[in-house]
Coordinates of C-alpha atoms and ligand atoms in Angstrom, one line a residue:
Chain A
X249 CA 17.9 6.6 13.2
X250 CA 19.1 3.6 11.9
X251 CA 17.3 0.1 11.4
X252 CA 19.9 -3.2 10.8
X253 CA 18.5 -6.4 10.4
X254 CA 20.0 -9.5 8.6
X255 CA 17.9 -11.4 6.5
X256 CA 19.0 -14.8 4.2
X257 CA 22.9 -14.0 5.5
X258 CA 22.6 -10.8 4.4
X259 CA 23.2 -7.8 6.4
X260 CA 21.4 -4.9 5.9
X261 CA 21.1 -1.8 7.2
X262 CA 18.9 1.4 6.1
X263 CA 19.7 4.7 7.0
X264 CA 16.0 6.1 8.4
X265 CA 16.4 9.5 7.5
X266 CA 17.6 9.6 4.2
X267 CA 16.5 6.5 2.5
X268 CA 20.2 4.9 1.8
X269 CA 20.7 1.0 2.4
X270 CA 23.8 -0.5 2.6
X271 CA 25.2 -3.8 3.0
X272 CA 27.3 -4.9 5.6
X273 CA 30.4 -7.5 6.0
X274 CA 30.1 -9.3 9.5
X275 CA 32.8 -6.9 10.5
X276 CA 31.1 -3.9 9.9
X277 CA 27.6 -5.1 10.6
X278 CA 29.3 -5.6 14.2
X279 CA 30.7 -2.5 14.9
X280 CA 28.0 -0.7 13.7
X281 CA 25.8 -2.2 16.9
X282 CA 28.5 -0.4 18.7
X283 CA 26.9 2.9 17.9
X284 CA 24.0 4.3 19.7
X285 CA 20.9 5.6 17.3
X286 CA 22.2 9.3 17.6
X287 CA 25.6 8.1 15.7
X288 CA 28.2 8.0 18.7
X289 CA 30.7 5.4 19.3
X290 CA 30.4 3.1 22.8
X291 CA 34.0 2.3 22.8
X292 CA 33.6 0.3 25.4
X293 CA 31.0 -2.2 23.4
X294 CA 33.7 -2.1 20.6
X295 CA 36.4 -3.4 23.0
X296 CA 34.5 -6.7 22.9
X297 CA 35.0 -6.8 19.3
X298 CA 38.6 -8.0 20.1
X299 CA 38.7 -11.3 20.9
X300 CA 36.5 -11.1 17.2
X301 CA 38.5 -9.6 14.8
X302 CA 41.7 -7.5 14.2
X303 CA 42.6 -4.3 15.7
X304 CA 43.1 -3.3 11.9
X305 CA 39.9 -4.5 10.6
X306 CA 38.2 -3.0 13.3
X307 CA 39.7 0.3 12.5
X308 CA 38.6 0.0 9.2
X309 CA 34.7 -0.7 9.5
X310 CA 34.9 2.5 12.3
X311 CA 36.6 4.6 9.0
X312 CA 34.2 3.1 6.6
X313 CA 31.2 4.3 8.9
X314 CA 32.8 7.9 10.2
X315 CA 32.6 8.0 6.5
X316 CA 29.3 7.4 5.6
X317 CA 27.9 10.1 8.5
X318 CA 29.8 12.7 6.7
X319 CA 28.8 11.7 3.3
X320 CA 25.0 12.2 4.8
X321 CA 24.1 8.6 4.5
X322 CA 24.2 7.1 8.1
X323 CA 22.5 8.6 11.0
X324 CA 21.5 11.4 9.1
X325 CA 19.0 13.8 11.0
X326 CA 15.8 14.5 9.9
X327 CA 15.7 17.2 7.9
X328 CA 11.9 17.6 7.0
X329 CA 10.2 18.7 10.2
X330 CA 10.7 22.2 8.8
X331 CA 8.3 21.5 5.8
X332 CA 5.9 19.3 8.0
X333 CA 3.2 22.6 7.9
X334 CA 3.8 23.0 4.6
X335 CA 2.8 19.6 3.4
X336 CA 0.4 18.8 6.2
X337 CA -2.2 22.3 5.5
X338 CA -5.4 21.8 4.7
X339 CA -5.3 20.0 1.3
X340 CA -7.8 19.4 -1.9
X341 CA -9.7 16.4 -2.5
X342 CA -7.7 14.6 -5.7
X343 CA -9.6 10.9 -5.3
X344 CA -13.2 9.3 -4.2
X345 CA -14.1 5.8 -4.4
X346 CA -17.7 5.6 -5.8
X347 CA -20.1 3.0 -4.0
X348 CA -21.8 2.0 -7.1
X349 CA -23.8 -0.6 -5.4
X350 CA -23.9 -1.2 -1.6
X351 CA -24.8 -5.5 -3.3
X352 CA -23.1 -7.7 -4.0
X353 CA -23.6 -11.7 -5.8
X354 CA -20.6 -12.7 -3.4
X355 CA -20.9 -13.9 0.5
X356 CA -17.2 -13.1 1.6
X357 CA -16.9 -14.1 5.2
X358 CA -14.4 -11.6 6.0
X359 CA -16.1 -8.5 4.0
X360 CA -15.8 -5.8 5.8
X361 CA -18.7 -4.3 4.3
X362 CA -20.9 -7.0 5.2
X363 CA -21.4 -9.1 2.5
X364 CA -22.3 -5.8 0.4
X365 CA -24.7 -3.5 2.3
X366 CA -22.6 -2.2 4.8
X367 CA -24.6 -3.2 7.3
X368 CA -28.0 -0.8 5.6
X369 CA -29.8 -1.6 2.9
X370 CA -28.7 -2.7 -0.9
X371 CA -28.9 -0.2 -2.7
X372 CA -27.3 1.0 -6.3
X373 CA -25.7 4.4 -6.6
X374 CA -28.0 6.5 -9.5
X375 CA -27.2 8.3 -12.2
X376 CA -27.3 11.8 -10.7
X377 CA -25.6 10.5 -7.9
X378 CA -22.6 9.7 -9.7
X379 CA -22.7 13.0 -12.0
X380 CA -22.8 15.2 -9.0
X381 CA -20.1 13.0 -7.1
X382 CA -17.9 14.0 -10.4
X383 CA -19.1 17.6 -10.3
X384 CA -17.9 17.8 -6.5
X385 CA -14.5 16.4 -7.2
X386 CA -14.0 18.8 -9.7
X387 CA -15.3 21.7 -7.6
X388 CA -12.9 20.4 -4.7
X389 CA -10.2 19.7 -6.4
X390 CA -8.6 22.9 -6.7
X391 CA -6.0 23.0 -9.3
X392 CA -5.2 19.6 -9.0
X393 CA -5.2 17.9 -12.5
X394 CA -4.9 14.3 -11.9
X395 CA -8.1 13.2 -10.5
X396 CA -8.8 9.5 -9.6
X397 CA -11.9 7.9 -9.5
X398 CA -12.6 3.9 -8.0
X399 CA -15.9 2.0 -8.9
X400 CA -16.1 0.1 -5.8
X401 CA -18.6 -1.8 -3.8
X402 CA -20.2 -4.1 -3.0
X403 CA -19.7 -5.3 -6.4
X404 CA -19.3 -2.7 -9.4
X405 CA -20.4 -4.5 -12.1
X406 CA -24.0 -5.3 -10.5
X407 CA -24.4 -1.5 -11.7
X408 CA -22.7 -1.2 -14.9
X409 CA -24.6 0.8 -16.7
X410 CA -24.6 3.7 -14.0
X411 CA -20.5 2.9 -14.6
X412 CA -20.6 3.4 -18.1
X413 CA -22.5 6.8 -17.8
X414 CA -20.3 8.2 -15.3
X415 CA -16.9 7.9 -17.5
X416 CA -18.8 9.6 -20.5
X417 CA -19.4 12.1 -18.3
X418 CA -16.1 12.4 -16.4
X419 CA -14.7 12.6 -19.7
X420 CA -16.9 15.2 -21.3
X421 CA -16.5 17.9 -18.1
X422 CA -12.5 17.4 -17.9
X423 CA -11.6 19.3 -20.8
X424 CA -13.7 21.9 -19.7
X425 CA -12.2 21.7 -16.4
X426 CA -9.1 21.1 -17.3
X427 CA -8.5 17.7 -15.3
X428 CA -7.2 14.1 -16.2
X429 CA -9.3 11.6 -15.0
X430 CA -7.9 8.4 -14.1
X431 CA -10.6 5.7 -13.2
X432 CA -9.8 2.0 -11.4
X433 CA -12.4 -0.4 -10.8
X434 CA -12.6 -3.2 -8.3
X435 CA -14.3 -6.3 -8.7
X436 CA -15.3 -9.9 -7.8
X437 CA -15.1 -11.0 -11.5
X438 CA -18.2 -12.8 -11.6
X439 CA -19.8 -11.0 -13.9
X440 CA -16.7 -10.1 -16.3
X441 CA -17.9 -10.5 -19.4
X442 CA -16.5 -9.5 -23.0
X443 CA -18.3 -6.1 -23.6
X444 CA -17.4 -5.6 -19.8
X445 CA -14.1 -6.4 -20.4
X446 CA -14.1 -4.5 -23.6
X447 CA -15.2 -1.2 -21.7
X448 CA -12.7 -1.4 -18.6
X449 CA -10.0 -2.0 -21.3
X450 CA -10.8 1.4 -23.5
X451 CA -11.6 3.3 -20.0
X452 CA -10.0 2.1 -16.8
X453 CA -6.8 3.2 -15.6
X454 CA -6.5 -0.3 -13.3
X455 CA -8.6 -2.8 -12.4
X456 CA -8.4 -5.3 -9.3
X457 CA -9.4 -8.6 -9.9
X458 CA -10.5 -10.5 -6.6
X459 CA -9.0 -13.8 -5.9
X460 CA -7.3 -15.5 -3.1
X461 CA -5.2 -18.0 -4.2
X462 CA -5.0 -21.9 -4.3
X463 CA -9.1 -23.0 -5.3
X464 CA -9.4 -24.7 -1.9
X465 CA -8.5 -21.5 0.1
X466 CA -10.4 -19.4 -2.1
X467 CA -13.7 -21.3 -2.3
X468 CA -13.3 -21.9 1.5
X469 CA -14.1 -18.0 2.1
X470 CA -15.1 -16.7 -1.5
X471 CA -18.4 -18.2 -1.6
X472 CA -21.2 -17.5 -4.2
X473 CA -25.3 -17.0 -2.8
X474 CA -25.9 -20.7 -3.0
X475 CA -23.0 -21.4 -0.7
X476 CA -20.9 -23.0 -3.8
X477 CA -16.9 -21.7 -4.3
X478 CA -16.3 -19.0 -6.6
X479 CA -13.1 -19.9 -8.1
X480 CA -13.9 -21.7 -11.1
X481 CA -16.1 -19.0 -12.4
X482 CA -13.7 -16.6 -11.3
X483 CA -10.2 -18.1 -12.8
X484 CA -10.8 -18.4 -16.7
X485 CA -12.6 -14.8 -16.6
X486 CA -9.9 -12.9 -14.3
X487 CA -7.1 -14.1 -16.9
X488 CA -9.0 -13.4 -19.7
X489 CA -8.8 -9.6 -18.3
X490 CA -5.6 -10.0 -17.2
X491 CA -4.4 -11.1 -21.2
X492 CA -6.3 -8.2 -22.3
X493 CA -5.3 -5.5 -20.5
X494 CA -2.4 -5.5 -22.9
X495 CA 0.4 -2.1 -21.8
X496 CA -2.7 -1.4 -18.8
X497 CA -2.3 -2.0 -15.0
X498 CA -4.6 -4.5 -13.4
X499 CA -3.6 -7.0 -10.9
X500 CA -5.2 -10.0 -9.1
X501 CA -5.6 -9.3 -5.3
X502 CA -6.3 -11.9 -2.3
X503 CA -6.4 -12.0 1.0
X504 CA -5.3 -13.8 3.4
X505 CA -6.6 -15.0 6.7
X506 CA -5.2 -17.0 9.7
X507 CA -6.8 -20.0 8.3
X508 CA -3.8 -20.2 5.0
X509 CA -1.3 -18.5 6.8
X510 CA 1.0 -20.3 4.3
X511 CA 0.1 -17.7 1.7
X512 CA 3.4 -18.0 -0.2
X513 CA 1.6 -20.7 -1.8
X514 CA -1.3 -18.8 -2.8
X515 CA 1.0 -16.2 -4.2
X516 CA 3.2 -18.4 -5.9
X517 CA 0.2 -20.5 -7.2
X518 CA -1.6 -17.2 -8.8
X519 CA 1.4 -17.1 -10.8
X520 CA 1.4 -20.8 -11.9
X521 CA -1.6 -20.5 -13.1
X522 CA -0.5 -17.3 -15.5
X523 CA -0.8 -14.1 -13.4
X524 CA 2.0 -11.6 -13.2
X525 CA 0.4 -8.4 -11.1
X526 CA 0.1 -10.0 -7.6
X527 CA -1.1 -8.5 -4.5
X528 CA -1.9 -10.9 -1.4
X529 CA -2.4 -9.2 1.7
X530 CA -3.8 -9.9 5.2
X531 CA -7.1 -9.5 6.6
X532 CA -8.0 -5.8 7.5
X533 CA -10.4 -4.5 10.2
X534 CA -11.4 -8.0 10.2
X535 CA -11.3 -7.8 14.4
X536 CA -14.5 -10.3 15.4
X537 CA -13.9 -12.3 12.6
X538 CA -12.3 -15.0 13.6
X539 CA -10.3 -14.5 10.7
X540 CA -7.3 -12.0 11.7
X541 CA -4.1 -12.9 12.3
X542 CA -2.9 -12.7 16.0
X543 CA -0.2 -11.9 18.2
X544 CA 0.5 -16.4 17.8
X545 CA 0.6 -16.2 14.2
X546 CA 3.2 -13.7 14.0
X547 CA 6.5 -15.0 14.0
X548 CA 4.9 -18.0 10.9
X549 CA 3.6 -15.1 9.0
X550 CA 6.9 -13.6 8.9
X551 CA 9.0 -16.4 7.8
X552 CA 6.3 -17.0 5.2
X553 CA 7.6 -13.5 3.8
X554 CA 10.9 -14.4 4.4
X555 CA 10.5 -17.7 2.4
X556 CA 8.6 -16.3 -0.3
X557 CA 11.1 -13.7 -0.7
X558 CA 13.7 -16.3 -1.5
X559 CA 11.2 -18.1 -4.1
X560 CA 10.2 -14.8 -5.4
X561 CA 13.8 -13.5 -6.2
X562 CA 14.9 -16.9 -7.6
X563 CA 11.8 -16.7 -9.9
X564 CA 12.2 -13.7 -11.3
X565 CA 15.9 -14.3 -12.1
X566 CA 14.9 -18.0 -13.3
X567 CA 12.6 -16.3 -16.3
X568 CA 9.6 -17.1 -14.3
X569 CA 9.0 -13.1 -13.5
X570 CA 6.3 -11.8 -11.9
X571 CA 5.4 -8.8 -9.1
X572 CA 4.0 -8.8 -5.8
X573 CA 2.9 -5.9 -4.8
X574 CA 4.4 -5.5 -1.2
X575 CA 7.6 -6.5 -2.5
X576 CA 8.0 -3.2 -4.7
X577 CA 10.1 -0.7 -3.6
X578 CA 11.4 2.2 -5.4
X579 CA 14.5 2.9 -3.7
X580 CA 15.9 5.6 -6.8
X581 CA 12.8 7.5 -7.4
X582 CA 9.7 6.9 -5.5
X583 CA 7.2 9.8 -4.0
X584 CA 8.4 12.6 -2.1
X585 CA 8.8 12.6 0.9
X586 CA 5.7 14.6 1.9
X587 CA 3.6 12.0 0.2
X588 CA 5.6 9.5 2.8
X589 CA 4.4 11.0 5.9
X590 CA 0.6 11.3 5.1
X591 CA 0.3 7.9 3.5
X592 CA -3.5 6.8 1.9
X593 CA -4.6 10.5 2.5
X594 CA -8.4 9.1 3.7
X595 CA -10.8 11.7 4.9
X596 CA -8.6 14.7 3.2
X597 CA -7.8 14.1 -0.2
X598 CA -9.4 10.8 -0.5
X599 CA -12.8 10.0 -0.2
X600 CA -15.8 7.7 -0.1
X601 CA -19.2 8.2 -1.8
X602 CA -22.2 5.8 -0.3
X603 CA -24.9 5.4 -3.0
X604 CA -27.0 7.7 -1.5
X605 CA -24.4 10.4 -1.5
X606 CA -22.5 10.5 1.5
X607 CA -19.1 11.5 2.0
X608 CA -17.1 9.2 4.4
X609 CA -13.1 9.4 4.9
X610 CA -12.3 6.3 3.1
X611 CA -14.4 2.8 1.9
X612 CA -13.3 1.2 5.2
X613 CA -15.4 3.9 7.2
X614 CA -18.4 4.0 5.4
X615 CA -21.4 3.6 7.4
X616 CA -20.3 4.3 11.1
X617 CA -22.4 7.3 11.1
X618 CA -19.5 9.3 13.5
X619 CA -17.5 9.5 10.5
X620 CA -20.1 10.5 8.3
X621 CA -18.2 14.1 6.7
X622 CA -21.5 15.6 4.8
X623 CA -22.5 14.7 1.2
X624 CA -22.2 15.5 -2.2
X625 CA -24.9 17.7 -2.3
X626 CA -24.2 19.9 0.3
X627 CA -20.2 19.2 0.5
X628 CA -17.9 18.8 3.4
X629 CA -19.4 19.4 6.8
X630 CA -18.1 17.1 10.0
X631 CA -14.5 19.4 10.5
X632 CA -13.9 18.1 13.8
X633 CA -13.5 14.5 12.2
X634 CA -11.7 15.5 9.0
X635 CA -9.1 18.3 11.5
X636 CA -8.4 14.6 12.8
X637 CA -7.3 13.2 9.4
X638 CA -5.9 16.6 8.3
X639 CA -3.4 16.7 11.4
X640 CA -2.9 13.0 11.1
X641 CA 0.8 11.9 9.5
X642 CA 3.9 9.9 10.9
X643 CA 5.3 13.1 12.7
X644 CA 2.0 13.8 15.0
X645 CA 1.2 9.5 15.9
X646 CA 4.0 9.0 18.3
X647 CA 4.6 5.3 17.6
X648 CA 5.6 6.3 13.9
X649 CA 7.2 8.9 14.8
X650 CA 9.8 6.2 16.5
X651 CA 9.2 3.6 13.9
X652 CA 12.2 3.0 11.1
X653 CA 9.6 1.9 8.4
X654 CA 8.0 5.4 8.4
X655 CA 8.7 6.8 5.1
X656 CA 7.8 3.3 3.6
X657 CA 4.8 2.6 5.4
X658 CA 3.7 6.4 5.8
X659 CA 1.9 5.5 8.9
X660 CA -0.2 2.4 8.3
X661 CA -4.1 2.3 7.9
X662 CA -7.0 4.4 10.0
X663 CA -9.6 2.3 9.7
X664 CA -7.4 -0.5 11.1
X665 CA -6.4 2.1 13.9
X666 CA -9.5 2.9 14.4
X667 CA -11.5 -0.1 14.8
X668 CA -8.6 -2.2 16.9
X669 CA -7.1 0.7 19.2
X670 CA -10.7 3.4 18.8
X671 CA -8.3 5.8 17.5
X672 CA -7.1 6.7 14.5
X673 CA -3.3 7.9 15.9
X674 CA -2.5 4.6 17.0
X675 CA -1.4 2.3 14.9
X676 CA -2.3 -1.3 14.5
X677 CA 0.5 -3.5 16.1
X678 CA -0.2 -6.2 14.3
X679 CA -0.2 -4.6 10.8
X680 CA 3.0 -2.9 11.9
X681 CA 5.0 -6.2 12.3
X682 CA 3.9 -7.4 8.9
X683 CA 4.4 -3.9 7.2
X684 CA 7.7 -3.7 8.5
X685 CA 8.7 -7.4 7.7
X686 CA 7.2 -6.4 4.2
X687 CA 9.5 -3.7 3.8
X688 CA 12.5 -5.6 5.0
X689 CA 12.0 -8.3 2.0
X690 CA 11.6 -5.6 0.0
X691 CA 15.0 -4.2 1.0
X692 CA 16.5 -7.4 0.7
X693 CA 15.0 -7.8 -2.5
X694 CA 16.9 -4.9 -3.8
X695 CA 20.5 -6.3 -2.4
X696 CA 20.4 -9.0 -4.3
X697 CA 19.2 -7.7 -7.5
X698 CA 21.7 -5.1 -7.7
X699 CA 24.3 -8.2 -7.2
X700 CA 26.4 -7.0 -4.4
Chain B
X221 CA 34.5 0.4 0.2
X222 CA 35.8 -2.6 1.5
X223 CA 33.4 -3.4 4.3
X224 CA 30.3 -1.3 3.3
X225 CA 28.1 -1.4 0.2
X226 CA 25.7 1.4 -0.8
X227 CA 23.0 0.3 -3.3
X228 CA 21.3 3.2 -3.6
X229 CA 22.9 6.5 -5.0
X230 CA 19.4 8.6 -4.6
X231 CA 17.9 9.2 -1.2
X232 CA 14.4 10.5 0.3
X233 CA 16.0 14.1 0.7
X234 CA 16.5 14.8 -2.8
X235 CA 13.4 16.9 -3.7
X236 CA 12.6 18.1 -0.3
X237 CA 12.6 21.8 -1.9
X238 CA 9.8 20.8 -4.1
X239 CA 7.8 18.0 -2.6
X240 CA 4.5 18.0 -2.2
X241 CA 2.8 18.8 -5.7
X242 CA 0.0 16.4 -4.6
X243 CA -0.7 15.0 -8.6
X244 CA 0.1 11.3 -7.2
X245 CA -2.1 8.8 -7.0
X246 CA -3.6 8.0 -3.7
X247 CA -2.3 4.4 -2.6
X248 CA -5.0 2.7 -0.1
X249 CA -2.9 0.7 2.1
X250 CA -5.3 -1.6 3.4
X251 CA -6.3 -5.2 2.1
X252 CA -9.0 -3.9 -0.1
X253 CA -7.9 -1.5 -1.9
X254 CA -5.1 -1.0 -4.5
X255 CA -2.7 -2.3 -2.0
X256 CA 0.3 -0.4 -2.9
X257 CA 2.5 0.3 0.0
X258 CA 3.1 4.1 -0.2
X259 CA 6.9 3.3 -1.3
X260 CA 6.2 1.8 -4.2
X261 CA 4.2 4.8 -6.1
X262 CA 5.2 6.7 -9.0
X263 CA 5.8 10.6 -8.8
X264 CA 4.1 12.2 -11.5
X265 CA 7.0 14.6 -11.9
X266 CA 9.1 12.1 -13.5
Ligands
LIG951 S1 4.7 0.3 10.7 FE1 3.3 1.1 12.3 S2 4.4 2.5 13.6 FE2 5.6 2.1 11.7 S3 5.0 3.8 10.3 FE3 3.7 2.1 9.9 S4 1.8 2.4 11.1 FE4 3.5 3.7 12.0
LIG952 S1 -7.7 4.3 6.0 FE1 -7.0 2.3 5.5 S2 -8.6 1.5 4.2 FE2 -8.9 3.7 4.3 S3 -7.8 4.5 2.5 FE3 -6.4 4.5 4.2 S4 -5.3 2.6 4.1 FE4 -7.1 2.4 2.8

């Protein structure tokens, strides 16, 4: 399978199977569309090259691809489905994201977990809560090393103190255990302040600072208890962080709705302002909202990709460097290709942990009781639910299976499956379209940076 | 090549042989989350 697009004047073409990209003269980007996905000639569709182009340059571009097939870099087959058991089998849980407080001192309007609760009662995760949610991912972790722990919420830092605890102890049973704890935090900022700061720098892996973009868009959906914007508060303290986490990862992540679907501008205006870790991202699972982008908004978000690729590219050569997130692609090294086909690993290796103690398949699934998978105290129990997630990977949804953006995307999201389509083998068309249009910015990215 | 440019000299079958370890990180894809599209993770092997 092959996928060949132009984008900016450029055309590009990525070989599915194998990963390679190339860049195509007019020429050859032509004659290529004379070959059907399995690799064979129409020599009847080339015949209307002529009037086109030479017979010799013609005959060239034909070489140049015959060529590529037999160096194993164009319409290559697939040569994984031989491993697929291998890397699909029942696997060890490596990552939970902790609840530490179903709260939160922010009214989102597209929250997915409500405004905080998800949809039950606040609550704040306890002590022994946490400890034994550390004790189970080491007792299910096999001999996995690496193990990642998130302080999500609601908002994190409403229950600081339970945070706090939790590392020391993390970090007092992994030498024991012989595991490498790695912990992220997530937050709304608000209540970032220096010893805070101080702590996530000494103990956090990453942290995610929340914020949308350009103060008007942001205070528009951000909005603080008393119905006032969040952004002032939020600005000056996020780059504080961001200034202080020094060699460590953090980045500033919005999200945007249909209401700015010019979000180029909120990407572009979090780095004004000093930011150089970018995520911006669409709505998710945001379906009654009012808020999700549609079927109509489609072909605008797409060439808002498109036009902040441009800016993005003549940035970062200008000096003005910065990343987005969705732009990154590793085309050299990357993760295996077993990691490609199971994606975020929700409901197998990654799981969520609701203050109480309950084990769902991912942050996005937490308190629709059907997903509920058991609890910390008595482990894993729902195996119907988590065979689901287990067998779940871009080989067994058939749309991904087809799809050219596989291997990048690994199969999109399951909550957002799950809540437009009620199940989580079908993808979400919508996210498809902007994953894939992500992904080819990110390939034209890498054309022009490697100056062809 | 005169028509054709490859920019990439590694591809995805490389490591097939040994794929799989599972030390990654786990990259949410989702809005919420830590965003990273899958493609864009590190392999601890390296
Ligand atoms: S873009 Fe959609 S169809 Fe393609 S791999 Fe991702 S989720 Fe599957
Ligand atoms: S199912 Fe969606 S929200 Fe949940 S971990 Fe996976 S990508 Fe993230």
């Amino acid at each position: 399978m092959i996928h060949a697009y132009k984008m900016h004047g450029v055309n590009i073409v990525l070989d599915v199977n194998s990963g390679a990209v190339h860049v195509l003269d007019d020429i050859a980007y032509d004659v290529l569309s004379c070959y059907d996905q399995d690799g064979t000639l129409d020599e009847q569709r080339l015949t209307s090259l002529n009037h086109k182009y030479g017979a010799e340059e013609i005959k060239e571009a034909c070489n140049e691809i015959e060529t590529l097939k037999k160096e194993n870099l164009l319409f290559t087959s697939d040569p994984y489905s031989e491993y697929i058991p291998l890397w699909t089998k029942k696997t060890v849980v490596k990552a939970l994201c902790l609840h530490i407080a179903h709260d939160c001192n922010l009214r989102c309007s597209y929250c997915f977990a409500g405004t905080g609760d998800y949809k039950g009662a606040r609550s704040l995760m306890s002590l022994e809560v946490g400890k034994r949610a550390i004790d189970f991912l080491i007792e299910n972790s096999g001999n996995r090393r690496n193990l990642e722990v998130d302080f999500f919420g609601g908002e994190p830092l409403m229950n600081f103190d339970v945070v706090k605890e939790i590392v020391y102890y993390a970090r007092q049973r992994e030498k024991e255990a012989n595991k490498n704890f790695r912990f992220t935090l997530t937050t709304n900022v608000l209540l970032l302040d220096e010893e805070k700061r101080a702590f996530i720098n000494e103990h956090m892996h990453n942290v995610v600072l929340s914020l949308d973009g350009r103060k008007e868009i942001n205070d528009e959906v951000r909005k603080r208890v008393d119905g006032s914007g969040s952004y002032d508060r939020v600005l000056p303290l996020a780059l504080k962080m961001a200034e202080e986490r020094k060699d460590k990862d953090y980045y500033v992540r919005g999200t945007f709705t249909r209401k700015n679907l010019d979000f180029g501008k909120d990407v572009l205006h979090l780095a004004d302002v000093g930011f150089t870790q970018i995520s911006v991202e669409p709505v998710v699972a945001a379906r009654d909202s009012g808020l999700d982008i549609r079927q109509e908004d489609l072909k605008t978000v797409c060439d808002e990709y498109e036009r902040l690729a441009m800016e993005y590219y003549q940035r970062r050569k200008n000096g003005k460097w910065f990343n987005f997130f969705h732009f990154m692609i590793d085309l050299e090294g990357g993760p295996c290709v077993a990691k490609r086909l199971r994606g975020c690993g929700s409901g197998t290796e990654y799981l969520a942990v609701t203050p109480e103690g309950d084990l769902y398949p991912c942050h996005q699934f937490v308190g629709q009781k059907e997903f509920l998978l058991g609890n910390i105290f008595d482990g894993l129990n729902n195996s119907t639910i988590r065979e689901e997630f287990i067998e779940s990977n871009v080989y067994t949804k058939p749309q991904c299976n087809q799809c050219w953006a596989k291997f990048y995307c690994s199969g999109g999201c399951a909550a957002n499956s799950w809540q437009f389509n009620g199940d989580i083998k079908i993808p979400y068309d919508i996210g498809c379209e902007l994953e894939k249009k992500r992904v080819e910015c990110a390939l034209w990215l890498k054309t022009q940076e490697v100056e062809v | 090549m005169k028509h054709i440019k490859t920019i990439n000299s590694s591809t995805l079958s490389r490591d097939v042989k040994k794929a799989g370890c599972g030390e990654c990180q786990t990259s949410c894809q989702s809005a919420c989350k830590t965003s990273c599209t899958v493609a864009n993770q590190k392999c601890e092997r390296k």
